Amino acid sequence: EAGVTQSPTHLIKTRGQQATLRCSPISGHTSVYWYQQALGLGLQFLLWYDEGEERNRGNFPPRFSGRQFPNYSSELNVNALELEDSALYLCASSPGPRQPQHFGDGTRLSIL
Amino acid sequence: GQNIDQPTEMTATEGAIVQINCTYQTSGFNGLFWYQQHAGEAPTFLSYNVLDGLEEKGRFSSFLSRSKGYSYLLLKELQMKDSASYLCAVPHGNKLIFGAGTRLAVHP
């Protein structure tokens, strides 16, 4: 069974640009979660999608947004990039809410 | 609100046993997760406790006391590859709140 896949592995952008990160969940999983893990910090919840709808979002500004497609894959978009957006962005999927989440390998976003 | 506390760092010797504690404060309880995260890698699911008591899974066991807001992860027969961060997490509504993690260093 394929795990959660994320692309790209690394992404380098400059301030003010926009970034798009992609995630494919485990087959059969309808919930997709996005987390930010800045260097030396813990995992911070960003967004949760289930059945194509945004169900919850963490304490992040509106320039962090995303969507979930009919095949349950998901995109995270970050607009007007700032230096502090440099982090590892992890996507996780689960069969449903409050079920164990399985993580992808992440996208490392670097803002120059 | 949610509050999760874990020790920042621990060290242990290969072959030994180590216990990583996690205390939490949450409004409403829907279980507690433990994850392992090696440096530069994604977290991997270890365990999920909903009921009080000890659940054993090979060298790893996880304990929960809901009345005390307390859990621990027990690692036996430590191996060098167990050097990693161990994260406890509790669901809050529809999201998972993670502790800052405990960095475990296993030395020969």
JSON list of C-alpha atoms in Angstrom, two decimals, chain B residues 7-55:
[
{"chain": "B", "resi": 7, "resn": "PRO", "atom": "CA", "xyz": [10.56, 16.61, 28.73]},
{"chain": "B", "resi": 8, "resn": "THR", "atom": "CA", "xyz": [12.71, 18.30, 26.11]},
{"chain": "B", "resi": 9, "resn": "GLU", "atom": "CA", "xyz": [15.56, 15.82, 26.05]},
{"chain": "B", "resi": 10, "resn": "MET", "atom": "CA", "xyz": [16.47, 12.42, 27.47]},
{"chain": "B", "resi": 11, "resn": "THR", "atom": "CA", "xyz": [19.48, 10.19, 27.15]},
{"chain": "B", "resi": 12, "resn": "ALA", "atom": "CA", "xyz": [19.69, 6.44, 27.66]},
{"chain": "B", "resi": 13, "resn": "THR", "atom": "CA", "xyz": [22.04, 3.53, 27.11]},
{"chain": "B", "resi": 14, "resn": "GLU", "atom": "CA", "xyz": [21.69, 0.89, 24.43]},
{"chain": "B", "resi": 15, "resn": "GLY", "atom": "CA", "xyz": [19.85, -2.13, 25.81]},
{"chain": "B", "resi": 16, "resn": "ALA", "atom": "CA", "xyz": [18.24, -0.19, 28.64]},
{"chain": "B", "resi": 17, "resn": "ILE", "atom": "CA", "xyz": [14.62, 0.85, 29.25]},
{"chain": "B", "resi": 18, "resn": "VAL", "atom": "CA", "xyz": [13.42, 4.45, 29.03]},
{"chain": "B", "resi": 19, "resn": "GLN", "atom": "CA", "xyz": [10.10, 6.03, 29.94]},
{"chain": "B", "resi": 20, "resn": "ILE", "atom": "CA", "xyz": [8.99, 9.22, 28.21]},
{"chain": "B", "resi": 21, "resn": "ASN", "atom": "CA", "xyz": [6.24, 11.06, 30.05]},
{"chain": "B", "resi": 22, "resn": "CYS", "atom": "CA", "xyz": [3.52, 13.27, 28.70]},
{"chain": "B", "resi": 23, "resn": "THR", "atom": "CA", "xyz": [1.01, 15.29, 30.69]},
{"chain": "B", "resi": 24, "resn": "TYR", "atom": "CA", "xyz": [-1.92, 16.97, 29.06]},
{"chain": "B", "resi": 25, "resn": "GLN", "atom": "CA", "xyz": [-4.78, 19.28, 29.85]},
{"chain": "B", "resi": 26, "resn": "THR", "atom": "CA", "xyz": [-7.69, 19.13, 27.50]},
{"chain": "B", "resi": 27, "resn": "SER", "atom": "CA", "xyz": [-11.35, 20.01, 27.43]},
{"chain": "B", "resi": 28, "resn": "GLY", "atom": "CA", "xyz": [-12.88, 16.73, 26.46]},
{"chain": "B", "resi": 29, "resn": "PHE", "atom": "CA", "xyz": [-10.71, 13.70, 25.87]},
{"chain": "B", "resi": 30, "resn": "ASN", "atom": "CA", "xyz": [-10.63, 11.66, 22.68]},
{"chain": "B", "resi": 31, "resn": "GLY", "atom": "CA", "xyz": [-7.51, 9.61, 23.09]},
{"chain": "B", "resi": 32, "resn": "LEU", "atom": "CA", "xyz": [-3.78, 10.21, 22.99]},
{"chain": "B", "resi": 33, "resn": "PHE", "atom": "CA", "xyz": [-1.35, 9.45, 20.21]},
{"chain": "B", "resi": 34, "resn": "TRP", "atom": "CA", "xyz": [2.39, 8.81, 20.26]},
{"chain": "B", "resi": 35, "resn": "TYR", "atom": "CA", "xyz": [4.55, 9.42, 17.21]},
{"chain": "B", "resi": 36, "resn": "GLN", "atom": "CA", "xyz": [8.24, 8.87, 16.50]},
{"chain": "B", "resi": 37, "resn": "GLN", "atom": "CA", "xyz": [10.12, 11.35, 14.36]},
{"chain": "B", "resi": 38, "resn": "HIS", "atom": "CA", "xyz": [13.70, 10.81, 13.24]},
{"chain": "B", "resi": 39, "resn": "ALA", "atom": "CA", "xyz": [15.64, 13.94, 12.42]},
{"chain": "B", "resi": 40, "resn": "GLY", "atom": "CA", "xyz": [14.67, 15.29, 9.01]},
{"chain": "B", "resi": 41, "resn": "GLU", "atom": "CA", "xyz": [11.92, 12.72, 8.54]},
{"chain": "B", "resi": 42, "resn": "ALA", "atom": "CA", "xyz": [8.16, 12.62, 8.90]},
{"chain": "B", "resi": 43, "resn": "PRO", "atom": "CA", "xyz": [6.52, 11.43, 12.12]},
{"chain": "B", "resi": 44, "resn": "THR", "atom": "CA", "xyz": [5.45, 7.79, 12.19]},
{"chain": "B", "resi": 45, "resn": "PHE", "atom": "CA", "xyz": [2.50, 6.55, 14.19]},
{"chain": "B", "resi": 46, "resn": "LEU", "atom": "CA", "xyz": [3.37, 4.46, 17.25]},
{"chain": "B", "resi": 47, "resn": "SER", "atom": "CA", "xyz": [0.27, 4.09, 19.40]},
{"chain": "B", "resi": 48, "resn": "TYR", "atom": "CA", "xyz": [-3.18, 5.36, 20.25]},
{"chain": "B", "resi": 49, "resn": "ASN", "atom": "CA", "xyz": [-4.63, 5.05, 23.77]},
{"chain": "B", "resi": 50, "resn": "VAL", "atom": "CA", "xyz": [-8.25, 5.75, 24.56]},
{"chain": "B", "resi": 51, "resn": "LEU", "atom": "CA", "xyz": [-8.76, 3.67, 27.70]},
{"chain": "B", "resi": 52, "resn": "ASP", "atom": "CA", "xyz": [-6.70, 3.61, 30.89]},
{"chain": "B", "resi": 53, "resn": "GLY", "atom": "CA", "xyz": [-3.93, 1.09, 31.15]},
{"chain": "B", "resi": 54, "resn": "LEU", "atom": "CA", "xyz": [-0.92, -0.23, 29.35]},
{"chain": "B", "resi": 55, "resn": "GLU", "atom": "CA", "xyz": [-0.86, -1.29, 25.72]}
]
